[in-house]
mmCIF file of C-alpha atoms and ligand atoms in Angstrom:
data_model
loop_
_atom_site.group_PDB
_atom_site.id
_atom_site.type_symbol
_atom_site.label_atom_id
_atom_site.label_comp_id
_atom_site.label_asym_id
_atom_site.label_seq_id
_atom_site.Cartn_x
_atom_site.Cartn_y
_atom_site.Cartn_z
ATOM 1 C CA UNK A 1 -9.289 9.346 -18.430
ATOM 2 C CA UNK A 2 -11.913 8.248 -20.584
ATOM 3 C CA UNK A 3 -9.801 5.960 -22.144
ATOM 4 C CA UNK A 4 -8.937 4.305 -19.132
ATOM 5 C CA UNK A 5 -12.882 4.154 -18.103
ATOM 6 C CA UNK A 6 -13.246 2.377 -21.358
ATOM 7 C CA UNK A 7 -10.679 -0.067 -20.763
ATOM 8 C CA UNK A 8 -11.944 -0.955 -18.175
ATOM 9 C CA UNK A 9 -15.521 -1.443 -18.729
ATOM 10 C CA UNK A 10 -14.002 -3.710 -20.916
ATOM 11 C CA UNK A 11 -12.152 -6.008 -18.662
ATOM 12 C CA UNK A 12 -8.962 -4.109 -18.957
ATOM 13 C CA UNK A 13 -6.220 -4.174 -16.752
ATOM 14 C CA UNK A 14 -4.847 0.058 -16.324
ATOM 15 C CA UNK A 15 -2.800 1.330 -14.108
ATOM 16 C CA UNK A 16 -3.142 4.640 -12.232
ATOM 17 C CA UNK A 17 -1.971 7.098 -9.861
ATOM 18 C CA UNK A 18 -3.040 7.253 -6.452
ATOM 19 C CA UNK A 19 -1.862 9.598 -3.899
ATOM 20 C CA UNK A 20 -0.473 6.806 -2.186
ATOM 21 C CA UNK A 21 1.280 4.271 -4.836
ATOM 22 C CA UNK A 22 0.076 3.600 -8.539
ATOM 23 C CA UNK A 23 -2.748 0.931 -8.634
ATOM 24 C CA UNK A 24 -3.352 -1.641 -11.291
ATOM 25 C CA UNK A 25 -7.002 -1.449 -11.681
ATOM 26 C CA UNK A 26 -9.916 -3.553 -12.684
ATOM 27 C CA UNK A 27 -13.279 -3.556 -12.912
ATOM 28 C CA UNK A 28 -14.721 -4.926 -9.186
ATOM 29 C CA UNK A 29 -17.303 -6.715 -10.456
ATOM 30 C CA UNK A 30 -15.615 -8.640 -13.402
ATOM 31 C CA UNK A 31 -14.679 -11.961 -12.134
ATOM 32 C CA UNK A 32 -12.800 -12.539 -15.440
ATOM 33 C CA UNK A 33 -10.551 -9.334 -15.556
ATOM 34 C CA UNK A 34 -9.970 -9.921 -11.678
ATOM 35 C CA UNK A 35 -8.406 -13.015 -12.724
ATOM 36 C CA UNK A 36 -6.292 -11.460 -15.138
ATOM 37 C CA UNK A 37 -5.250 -9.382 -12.531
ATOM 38 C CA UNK A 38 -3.721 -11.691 -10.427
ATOM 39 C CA UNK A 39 -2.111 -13.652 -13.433
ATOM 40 C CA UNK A 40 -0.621 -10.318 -14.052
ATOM 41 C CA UNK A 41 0.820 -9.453 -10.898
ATOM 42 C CA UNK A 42 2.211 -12.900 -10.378
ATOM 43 C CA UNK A 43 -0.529 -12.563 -7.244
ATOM 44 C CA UNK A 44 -1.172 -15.597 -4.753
ATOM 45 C CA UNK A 45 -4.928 -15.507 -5.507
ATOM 46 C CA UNK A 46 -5.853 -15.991 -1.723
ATOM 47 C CA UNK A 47 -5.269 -12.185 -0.924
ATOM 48 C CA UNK A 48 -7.928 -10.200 -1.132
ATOM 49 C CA UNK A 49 -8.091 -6.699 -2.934
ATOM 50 C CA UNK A 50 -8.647 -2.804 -1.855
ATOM 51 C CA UNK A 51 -12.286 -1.584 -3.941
ATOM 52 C CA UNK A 52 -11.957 2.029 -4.658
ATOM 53 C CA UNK A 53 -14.449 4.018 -4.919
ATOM 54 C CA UNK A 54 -15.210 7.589 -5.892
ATOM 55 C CA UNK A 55 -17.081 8.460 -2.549
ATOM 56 C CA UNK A 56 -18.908 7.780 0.580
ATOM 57 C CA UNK A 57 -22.229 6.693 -1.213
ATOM 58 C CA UNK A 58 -20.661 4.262 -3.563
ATOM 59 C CA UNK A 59 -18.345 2.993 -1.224
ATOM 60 C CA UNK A 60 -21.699 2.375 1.121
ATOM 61 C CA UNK A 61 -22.814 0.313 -1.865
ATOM 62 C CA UNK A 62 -20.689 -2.209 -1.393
ATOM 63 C CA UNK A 63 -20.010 -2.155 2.785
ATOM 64 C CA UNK A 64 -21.546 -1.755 5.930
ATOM 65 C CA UNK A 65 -20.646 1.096 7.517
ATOM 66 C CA UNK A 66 -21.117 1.470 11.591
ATOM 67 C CA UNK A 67 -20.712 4.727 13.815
ATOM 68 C CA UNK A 68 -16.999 4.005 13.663
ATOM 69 C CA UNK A 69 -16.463 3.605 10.386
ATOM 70 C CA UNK A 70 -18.163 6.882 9.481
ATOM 71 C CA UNK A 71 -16.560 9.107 11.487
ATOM 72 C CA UNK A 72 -13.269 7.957 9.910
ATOM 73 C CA UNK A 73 -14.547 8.081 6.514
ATOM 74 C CA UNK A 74 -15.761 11.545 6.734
ATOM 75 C CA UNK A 75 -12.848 12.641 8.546
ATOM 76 C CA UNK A 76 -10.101 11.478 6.173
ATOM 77 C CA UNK A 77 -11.805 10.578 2.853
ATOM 78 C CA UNK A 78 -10.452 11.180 0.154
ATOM 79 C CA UNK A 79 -7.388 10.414 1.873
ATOM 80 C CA UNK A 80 -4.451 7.385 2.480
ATOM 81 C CA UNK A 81 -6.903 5.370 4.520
ATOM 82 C CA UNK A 82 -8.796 2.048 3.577
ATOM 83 C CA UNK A 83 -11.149 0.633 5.972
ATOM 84 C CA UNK A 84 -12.257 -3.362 5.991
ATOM 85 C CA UNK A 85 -16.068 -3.574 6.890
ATOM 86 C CA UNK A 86 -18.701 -6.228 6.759
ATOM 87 C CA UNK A 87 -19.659 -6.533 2.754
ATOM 88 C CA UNK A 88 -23.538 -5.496 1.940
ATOM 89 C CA UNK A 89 -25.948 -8.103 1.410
ATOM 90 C CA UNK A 90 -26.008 -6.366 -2.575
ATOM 91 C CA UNK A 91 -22.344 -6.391 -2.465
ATOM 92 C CA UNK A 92 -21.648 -6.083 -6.493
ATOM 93 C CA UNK A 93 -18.177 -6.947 -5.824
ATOM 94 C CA UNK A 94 -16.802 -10.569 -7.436
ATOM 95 C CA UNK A 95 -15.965 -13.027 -4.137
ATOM 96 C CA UNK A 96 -12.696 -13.321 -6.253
ATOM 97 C CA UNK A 97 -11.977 -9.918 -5.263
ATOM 98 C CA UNK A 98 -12.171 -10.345 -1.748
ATOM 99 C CA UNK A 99 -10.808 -13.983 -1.497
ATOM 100 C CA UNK A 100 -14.166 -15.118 -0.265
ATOM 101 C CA UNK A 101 -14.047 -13.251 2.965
ATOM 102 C CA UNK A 102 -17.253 -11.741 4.016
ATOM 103 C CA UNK A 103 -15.153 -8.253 5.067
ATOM 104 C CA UNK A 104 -14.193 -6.003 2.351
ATOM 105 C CA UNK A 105 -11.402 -3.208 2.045
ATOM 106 C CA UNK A 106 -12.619 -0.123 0.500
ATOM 107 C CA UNK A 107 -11.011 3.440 -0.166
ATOM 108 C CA UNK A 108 -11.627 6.664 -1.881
ATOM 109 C CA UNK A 109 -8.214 8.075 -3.131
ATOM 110 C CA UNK A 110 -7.163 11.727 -3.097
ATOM 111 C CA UNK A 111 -6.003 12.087 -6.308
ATOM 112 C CA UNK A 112 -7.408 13.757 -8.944
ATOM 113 C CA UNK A 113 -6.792 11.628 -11.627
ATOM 114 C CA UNK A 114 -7.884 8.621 -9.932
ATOM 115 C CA UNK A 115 -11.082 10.057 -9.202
ATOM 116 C CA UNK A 116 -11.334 11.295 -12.792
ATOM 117 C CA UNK A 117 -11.362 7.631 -13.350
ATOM 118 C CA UNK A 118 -13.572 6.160 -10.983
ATOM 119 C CA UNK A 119 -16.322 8.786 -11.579
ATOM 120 C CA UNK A 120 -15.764 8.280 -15.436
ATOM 121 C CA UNK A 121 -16.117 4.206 -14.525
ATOM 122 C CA UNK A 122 -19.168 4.722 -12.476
ATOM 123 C CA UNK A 123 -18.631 1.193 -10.803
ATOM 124 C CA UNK A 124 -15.944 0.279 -8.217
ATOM 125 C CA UNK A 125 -12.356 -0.770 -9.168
ATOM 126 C CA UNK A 126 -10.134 -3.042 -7.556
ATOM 127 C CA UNK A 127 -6.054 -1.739 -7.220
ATOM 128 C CA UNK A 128 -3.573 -3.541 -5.841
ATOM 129 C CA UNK A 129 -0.216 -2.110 -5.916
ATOM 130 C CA UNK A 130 0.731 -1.946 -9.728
ATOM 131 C CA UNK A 131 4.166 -4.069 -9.359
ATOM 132 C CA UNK A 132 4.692 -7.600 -9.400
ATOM 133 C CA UNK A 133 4.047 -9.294 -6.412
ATOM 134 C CA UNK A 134 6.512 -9.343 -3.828
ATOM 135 C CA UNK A 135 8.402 -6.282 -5.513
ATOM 136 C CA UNK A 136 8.602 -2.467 -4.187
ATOM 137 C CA UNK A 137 5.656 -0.784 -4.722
ATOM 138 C CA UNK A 138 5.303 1.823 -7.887
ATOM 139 C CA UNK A 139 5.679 5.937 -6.874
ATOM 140 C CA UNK A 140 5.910 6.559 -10.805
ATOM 141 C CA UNK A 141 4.466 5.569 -14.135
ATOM 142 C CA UNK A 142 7.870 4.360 -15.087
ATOM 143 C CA UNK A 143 8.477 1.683 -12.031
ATOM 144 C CA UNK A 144 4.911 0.256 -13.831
ATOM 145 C CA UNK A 145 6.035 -0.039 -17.048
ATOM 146 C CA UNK A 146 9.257 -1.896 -15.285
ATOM 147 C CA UNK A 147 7.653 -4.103 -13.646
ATOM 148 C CA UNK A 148 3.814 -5.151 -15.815
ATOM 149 C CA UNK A 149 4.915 -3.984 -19.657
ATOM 150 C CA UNK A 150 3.078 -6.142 -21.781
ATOM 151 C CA UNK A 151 1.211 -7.819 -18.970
ATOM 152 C CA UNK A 152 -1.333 -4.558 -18.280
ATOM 153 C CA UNK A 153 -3.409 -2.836 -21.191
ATOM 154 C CA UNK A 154 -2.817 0.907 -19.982
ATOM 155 C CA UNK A 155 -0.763 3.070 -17.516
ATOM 156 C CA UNK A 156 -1.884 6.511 -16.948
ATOM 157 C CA UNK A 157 1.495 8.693 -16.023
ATOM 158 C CA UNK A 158 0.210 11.609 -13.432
ATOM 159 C CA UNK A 159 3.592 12.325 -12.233
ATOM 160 C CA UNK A 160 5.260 10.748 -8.841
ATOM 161 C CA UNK A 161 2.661 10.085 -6.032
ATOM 162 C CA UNK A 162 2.740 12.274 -3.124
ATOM 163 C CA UNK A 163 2.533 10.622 -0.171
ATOM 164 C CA UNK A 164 4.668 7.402 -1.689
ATOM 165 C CA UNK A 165 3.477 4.061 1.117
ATOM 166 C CA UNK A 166 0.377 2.451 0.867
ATOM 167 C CA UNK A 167 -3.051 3.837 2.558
ATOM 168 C CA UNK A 168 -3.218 2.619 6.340
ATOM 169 C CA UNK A 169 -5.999 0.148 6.485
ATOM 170 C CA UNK A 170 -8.398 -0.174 9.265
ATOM 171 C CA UNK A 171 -10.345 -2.931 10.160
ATOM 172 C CA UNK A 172 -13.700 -1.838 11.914
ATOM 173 C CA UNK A 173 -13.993 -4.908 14.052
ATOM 174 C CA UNK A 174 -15.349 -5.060 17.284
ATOM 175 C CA UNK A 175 -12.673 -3.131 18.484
ATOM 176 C CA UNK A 176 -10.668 -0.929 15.361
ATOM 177 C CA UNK A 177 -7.867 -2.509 14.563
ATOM 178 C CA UNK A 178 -4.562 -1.145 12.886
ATOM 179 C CA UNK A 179 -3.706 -3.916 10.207
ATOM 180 C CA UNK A 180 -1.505 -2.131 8.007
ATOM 181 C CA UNK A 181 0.482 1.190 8.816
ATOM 182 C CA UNK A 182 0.940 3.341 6.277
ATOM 183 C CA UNK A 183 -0.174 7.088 4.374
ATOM 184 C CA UNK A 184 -2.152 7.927 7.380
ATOM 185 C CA UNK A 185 -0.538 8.696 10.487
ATOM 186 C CA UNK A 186 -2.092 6.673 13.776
ATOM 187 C CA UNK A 187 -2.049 9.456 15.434
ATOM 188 C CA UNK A 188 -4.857 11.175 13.278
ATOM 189 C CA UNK A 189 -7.016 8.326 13.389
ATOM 190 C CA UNK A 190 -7.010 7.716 16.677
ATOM 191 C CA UNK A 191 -7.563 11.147 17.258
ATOM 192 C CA UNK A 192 -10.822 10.978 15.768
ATOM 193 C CA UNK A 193 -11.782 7.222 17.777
ATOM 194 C CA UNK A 194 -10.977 8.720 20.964
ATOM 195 C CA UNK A 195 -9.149 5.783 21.735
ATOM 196 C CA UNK A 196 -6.126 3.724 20.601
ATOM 197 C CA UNK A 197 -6.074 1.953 17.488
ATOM 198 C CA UNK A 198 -5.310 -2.560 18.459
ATOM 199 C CA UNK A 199 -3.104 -4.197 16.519
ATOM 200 C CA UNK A 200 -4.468 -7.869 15.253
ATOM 201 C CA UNK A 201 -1.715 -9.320 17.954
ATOM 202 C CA UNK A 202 -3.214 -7.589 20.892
ATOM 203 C CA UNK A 203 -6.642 -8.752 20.309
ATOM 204 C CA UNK A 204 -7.475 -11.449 22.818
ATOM 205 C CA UNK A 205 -10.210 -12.580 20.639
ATOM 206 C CA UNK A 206 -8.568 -12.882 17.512
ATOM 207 C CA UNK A 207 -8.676 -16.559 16.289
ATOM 208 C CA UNK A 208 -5.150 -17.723 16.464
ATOM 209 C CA UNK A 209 -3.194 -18.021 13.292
ATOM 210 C CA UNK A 210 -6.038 -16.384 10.944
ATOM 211 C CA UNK A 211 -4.223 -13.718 9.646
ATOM 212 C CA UNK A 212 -6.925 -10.697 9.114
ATOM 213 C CA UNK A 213 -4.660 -9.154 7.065
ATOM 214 C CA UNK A 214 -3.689 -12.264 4.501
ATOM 215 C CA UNK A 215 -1.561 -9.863 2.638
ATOM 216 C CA UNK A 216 0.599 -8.739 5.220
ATOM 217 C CA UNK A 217 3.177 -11.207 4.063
ATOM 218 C CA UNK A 218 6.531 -10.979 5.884
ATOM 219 C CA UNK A 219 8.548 -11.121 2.882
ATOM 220 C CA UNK A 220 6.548 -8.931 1.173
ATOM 221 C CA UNK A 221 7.450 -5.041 -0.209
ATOM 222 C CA UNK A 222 11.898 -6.662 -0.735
ATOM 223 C CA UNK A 223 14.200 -5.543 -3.005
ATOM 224 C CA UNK A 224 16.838 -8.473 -4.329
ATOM 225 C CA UNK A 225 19.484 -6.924 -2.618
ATOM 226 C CA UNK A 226 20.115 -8.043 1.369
ATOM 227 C CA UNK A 227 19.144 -4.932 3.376
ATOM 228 C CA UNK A 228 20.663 -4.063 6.925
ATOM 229 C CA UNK A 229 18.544 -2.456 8.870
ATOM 230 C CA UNK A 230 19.605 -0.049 11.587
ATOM 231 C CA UNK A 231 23.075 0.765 9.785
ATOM 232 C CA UNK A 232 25.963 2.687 12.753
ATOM 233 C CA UNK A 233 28.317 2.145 9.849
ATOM 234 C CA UNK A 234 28.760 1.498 5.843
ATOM 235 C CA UNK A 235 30.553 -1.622 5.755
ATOM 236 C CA UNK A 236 32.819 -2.463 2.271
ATOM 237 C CA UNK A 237 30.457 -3.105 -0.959
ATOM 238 C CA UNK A 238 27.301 -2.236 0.478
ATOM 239 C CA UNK A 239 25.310 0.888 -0.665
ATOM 240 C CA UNK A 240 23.640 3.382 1.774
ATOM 241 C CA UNK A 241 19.590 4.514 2.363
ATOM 242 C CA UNK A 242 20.540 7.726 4.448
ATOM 243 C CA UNK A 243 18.287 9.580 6.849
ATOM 244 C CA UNK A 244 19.164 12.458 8.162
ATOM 245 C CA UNK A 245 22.400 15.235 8.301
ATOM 246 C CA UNK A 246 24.916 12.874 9.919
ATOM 247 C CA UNK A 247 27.632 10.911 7.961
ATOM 248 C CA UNK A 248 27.895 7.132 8.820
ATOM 249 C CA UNK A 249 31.606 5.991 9.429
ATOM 250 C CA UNK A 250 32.391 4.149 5.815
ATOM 251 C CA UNK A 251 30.435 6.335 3.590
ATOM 252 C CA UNK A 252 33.393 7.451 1.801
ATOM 253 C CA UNK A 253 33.494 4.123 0.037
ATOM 254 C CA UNK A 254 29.617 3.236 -0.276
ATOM 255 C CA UNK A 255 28.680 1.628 -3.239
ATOM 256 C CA UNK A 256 26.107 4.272 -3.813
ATOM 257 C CA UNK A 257 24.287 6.553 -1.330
ATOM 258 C CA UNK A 258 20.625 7.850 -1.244
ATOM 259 C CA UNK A 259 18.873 10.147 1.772
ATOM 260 C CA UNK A 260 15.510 9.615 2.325
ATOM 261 C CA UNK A 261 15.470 12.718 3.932
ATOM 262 C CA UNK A 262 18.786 15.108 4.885
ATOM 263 C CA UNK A 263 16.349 17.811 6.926
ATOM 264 C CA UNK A 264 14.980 14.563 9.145
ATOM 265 C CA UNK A 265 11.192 15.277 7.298
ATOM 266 C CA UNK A 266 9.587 11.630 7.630
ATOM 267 C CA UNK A 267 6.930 12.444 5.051
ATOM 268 C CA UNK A 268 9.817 13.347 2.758
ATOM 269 C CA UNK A 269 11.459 9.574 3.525
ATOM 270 C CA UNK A 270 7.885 7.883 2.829
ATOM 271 C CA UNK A 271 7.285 9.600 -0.545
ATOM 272 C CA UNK A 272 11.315 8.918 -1.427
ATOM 273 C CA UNK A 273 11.139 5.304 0.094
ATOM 274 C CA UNK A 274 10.249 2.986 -3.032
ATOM 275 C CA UNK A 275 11.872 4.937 -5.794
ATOM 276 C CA UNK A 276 15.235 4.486 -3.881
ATOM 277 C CA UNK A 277 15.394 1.147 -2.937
ATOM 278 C CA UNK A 278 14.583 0.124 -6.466
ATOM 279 C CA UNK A 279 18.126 2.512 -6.939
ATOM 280 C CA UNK A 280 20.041 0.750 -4.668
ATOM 281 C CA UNK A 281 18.664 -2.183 -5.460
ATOM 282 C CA UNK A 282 20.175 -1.920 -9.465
ATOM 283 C CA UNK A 283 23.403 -0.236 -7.831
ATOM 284 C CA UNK A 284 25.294 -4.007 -7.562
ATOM 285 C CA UNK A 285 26.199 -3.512 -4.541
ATOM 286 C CA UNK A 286 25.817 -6.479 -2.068
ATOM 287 C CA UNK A 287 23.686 -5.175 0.106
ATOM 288 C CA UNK A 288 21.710 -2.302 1.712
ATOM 289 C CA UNK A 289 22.776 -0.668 4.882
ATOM 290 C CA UNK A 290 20.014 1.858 6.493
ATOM 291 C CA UNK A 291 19.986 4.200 8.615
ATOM 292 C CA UNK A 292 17.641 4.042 12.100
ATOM 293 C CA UNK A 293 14.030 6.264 10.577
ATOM 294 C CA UNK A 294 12.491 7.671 13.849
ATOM 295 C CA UNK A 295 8.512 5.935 14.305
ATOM 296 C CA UNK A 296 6.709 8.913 14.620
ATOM 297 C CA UNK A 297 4.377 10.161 12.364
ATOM 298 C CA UNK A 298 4.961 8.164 8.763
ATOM 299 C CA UNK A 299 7.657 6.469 10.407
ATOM 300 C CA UNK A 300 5.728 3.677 11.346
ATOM 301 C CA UNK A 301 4.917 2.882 7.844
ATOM 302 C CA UNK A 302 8.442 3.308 6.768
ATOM 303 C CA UNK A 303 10.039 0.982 9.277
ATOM 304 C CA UNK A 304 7.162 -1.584 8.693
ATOM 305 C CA UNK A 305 8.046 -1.377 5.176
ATOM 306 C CA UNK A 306 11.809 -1.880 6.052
ATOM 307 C CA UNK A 307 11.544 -4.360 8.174
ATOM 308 C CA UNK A 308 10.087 -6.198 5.729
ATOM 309 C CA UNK A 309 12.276 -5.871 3.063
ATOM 310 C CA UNK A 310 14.866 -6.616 5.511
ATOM 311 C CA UNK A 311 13.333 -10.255 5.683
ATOM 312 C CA UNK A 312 15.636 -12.925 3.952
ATOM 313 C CA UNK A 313 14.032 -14.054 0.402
ATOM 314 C CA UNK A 314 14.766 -17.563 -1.577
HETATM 315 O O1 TXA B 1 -2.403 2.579 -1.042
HETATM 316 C C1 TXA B 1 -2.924 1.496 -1.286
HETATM 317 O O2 TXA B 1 -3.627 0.886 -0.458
HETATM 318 C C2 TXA B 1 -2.693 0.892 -2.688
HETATM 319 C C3 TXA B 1 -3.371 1.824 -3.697
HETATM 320 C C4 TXA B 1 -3.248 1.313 -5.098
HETATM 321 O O3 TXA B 1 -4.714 2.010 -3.333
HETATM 322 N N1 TXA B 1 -3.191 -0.425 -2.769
HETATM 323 C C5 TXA B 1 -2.595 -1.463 -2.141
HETATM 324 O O4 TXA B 1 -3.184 -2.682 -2.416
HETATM 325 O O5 TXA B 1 -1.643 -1.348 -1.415
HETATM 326 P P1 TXA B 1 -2.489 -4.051 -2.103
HETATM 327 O O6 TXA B 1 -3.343 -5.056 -2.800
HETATM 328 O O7 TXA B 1 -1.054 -4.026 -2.469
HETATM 329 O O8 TXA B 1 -2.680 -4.244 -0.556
HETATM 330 C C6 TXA B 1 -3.970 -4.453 -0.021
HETATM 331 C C7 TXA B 1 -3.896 -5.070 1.342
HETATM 332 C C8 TXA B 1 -3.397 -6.501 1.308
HETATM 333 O O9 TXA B 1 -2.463 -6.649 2.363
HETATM 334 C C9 TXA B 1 -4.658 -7.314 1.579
HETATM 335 O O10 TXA B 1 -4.399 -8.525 2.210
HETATM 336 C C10 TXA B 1 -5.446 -6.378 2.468
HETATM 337 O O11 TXA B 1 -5.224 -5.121 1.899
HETATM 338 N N2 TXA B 1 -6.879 -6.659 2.424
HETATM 339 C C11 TXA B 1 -7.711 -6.567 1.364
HETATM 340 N N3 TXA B 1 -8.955 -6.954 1.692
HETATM 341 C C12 TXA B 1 -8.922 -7.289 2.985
HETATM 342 C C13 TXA B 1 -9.906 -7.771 3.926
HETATM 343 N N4 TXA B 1 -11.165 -7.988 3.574
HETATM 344 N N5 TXA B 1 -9.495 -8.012 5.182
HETATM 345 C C14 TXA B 1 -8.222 -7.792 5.555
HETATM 346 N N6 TXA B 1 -7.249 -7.336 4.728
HETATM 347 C C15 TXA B 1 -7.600 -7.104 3.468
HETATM 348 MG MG1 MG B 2 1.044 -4.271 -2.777
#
C-alpha cells in the first residue's frame, strides 16, 4: 500500500482493486501522469475519468454536492456508485481528467485495499478500468497484467473483485439521471430519491446528440469473438455463456461452456461476467451464444454490458 501511495505521488501509473473492477490509477491532479494514462490504456483522450476518493469530505473537495447528491452519498458510500456533480470552484483536479467538462465523476470504493491507498495518497486518484480500451474490464490482478504489462508501473493483486461490473454512475442534474447501470441496483437508489431515476434519452431537455456520458461507447466492454445474444440454441462451433439450470438444445457439441450462474443468482452472473467472456473469448470458437439474463436487480448492468459486446467491431 505504501508502495503504491509512493508511486503515485510520483506520477505512477498502479493498478488496484476495487470492489467493482480493478482501476488503473493516477494521481488526479498530475496532468502529466494523466496523460500517461491514456497513452497506456490506448484511451480516446476525450472521455473523461471517475476521481476516487477516500470519503465524503475529500470527495466535497473537489464537487458540489446538492440535497440529492448527499442523500445518495451517505446512503451508499463506500459503495458501487459514482455520482457526476458540478466541479468546485478549487477543483484540484487536472481539466485533462475530466475532458474539460465542468461536471466531474467522483466515487469512494468499498474496498479495503483501495482505501488503504487513497488514505495513504491523501489526494484524489483517477481509475479507469485497468484494461485496454475497448477490452473486458479486469475482475483479477491477472486480466491486468494481460492486458497493461509493461505499460503500468504497479498492480496490487487483492484477490477477484466482488461485485465484478462497474459502479452505476449518477448524474445529479436537474433531474437524476441513470447514465451508466451497473454495481448498484436502480432499485436502491431510487429508493432513497423517492422517485425514478431518467435515463439521458428521456430527458426532454437534454441537448440533442451531446452525449453526457462520452464514454458510454456502443462498442465498448467486446470481446473479439462475435457474441449472440439471447441464445434458444448452441449452434455448431460456437461456445456457450450459460445462465441458469436448463440445457440449451446443441450444448452437447459447444465449443466450450461457462454459467454465469446455474442457481439463477444475478449477483453471481455480474461478479462471473468479465472473467468468462475473456474464456470464451480465447476458446476459438467462432462465436458466443448467451443465454437471456433476467433485468432485475444486477441484471440491468449485465445485459447493458452484453448488449454491448454484442455490437459488431472492425
Ligand atoms: O467501477 C468503476 O466505475 C471503475 C472502477 C475502477 O472505479 N471505473 C470505471 O471507469 O469504470 P471508466 O473510466 O472505465 O468509466 C468511467 C465512465 C466513462 O463512461 C466516462 O465517460 C464517465 O464515467 N464519466 C466520467 N466523467 C464523467 C462526467 N463528468 N460526465 C459524464 N460521464 C462521465
Ligand atoms: Mg472502462
Amino acid at each position: 500500500m505504501a508502495a503504491a501511495a509512493r508511486g503515485l505521488a510520483e506520477g505512477g501509473l498502479v493498478a488496484f482493486p476495487t470492489e467493482t473492477v480493478y482501476g488503473l490509477g493516477a494521481d488526479a491532479t498530475n496532468p502529466k501522469a494523466i496523460a500517461r494514462l491514456y497513452r497506456a490504456k490506448g484511451r480516446p483522450a476525450f472521455n473523461p475519468l471517475i476521481a476516487h476518493v477516500g470519503d465524503l469530505a475529500a470527495a466535497r473537495r473537489i464537487a458540489d454536492f446538492d440535497a440529492t447528491a448527499m442523500a445518495l452519498a451517505e446512503a451508499f458510500w463506500p459503495g458501487p456508485l459514482t455520482l457526476v456533480l458540478p466541479r468546485s470552484a478549487d477543483c484540484a483536479v487536472a481539466e485533462l481528467a475530466t475532458a474539460g467538462l465542468d461536471t466531474i465523476a467522483v466515487r469512494v470504493p468499498a474496498h479495503p485495499v483501495a482505501l488503504a491507498i487513497l488514505r495513504a495518497f491523501g489526494g484524489p486518484v483517477v481509475a479507469p478500468s485497468a484494461n485496454l480500451s475497448g477490452h473486458v474490464s479486469p475482475t483479477t490482478a491477472a486480466h491486468v497484467q494481460g492486458d497493461l504489462a509493461g505499460r503500468i508501473d504497479l498492480i496490487v493483486d487483492g484477490g477477484p473483485v466482488t461485485v465484478g461490473v462497474e459502479s452505476t454512475i449518477v448524474g445529479c442534474f436537474e433531474v437524476p439521471m441513470l447514465l451508466r447501470p451497473g454495481g448498484l441496483p436502480r432499485d436502491d437508489i431510487e429508493r432513497v430519491l423517492g422517485r425514478a431515476l431518467l435515463h439521458p434519452r428521456q430527458d426532454p431537455g437534454a441537448d440533442s446528440g451531446q452525449p453526457l456520458a462520452p464514454g458510454m461507447l456502443a462498442s465498448h466492454y467486446a470481446p473479439r469473438t462475435r457474441v449472440r445474444l439471447n441464445a434458444g440454441s448452441v449452434e455448431p462451433g460456437e461456445a456457450l455463456l450459460a445462465f441458469g439450470p436448463a440445457a440449451l438444445p446443441g450444448v452437447e457439441s459447444a465449443a466450450a461452456v461457462m454459467n454465469l450462474s446455474a442457481r439463477s443468482n444475478v449477483d453471481e452472473a455480474a461478479a462471473n461476467l468479465f472473467g468468462y467472456l475473456r474464456t470464451l473469448d480465447r476458446s476459438g470458437a467462432r462465436a458466443i451464444a448467451v443465454m437471456p439474463v433476467p433485468h432485475h436487480g444486477l441484471g440491468e448492468a449485465i445485459n447493458d454490458r452484453l448488449r454491448r459486446a454484442a455490437v459488431g467491431r472492425d
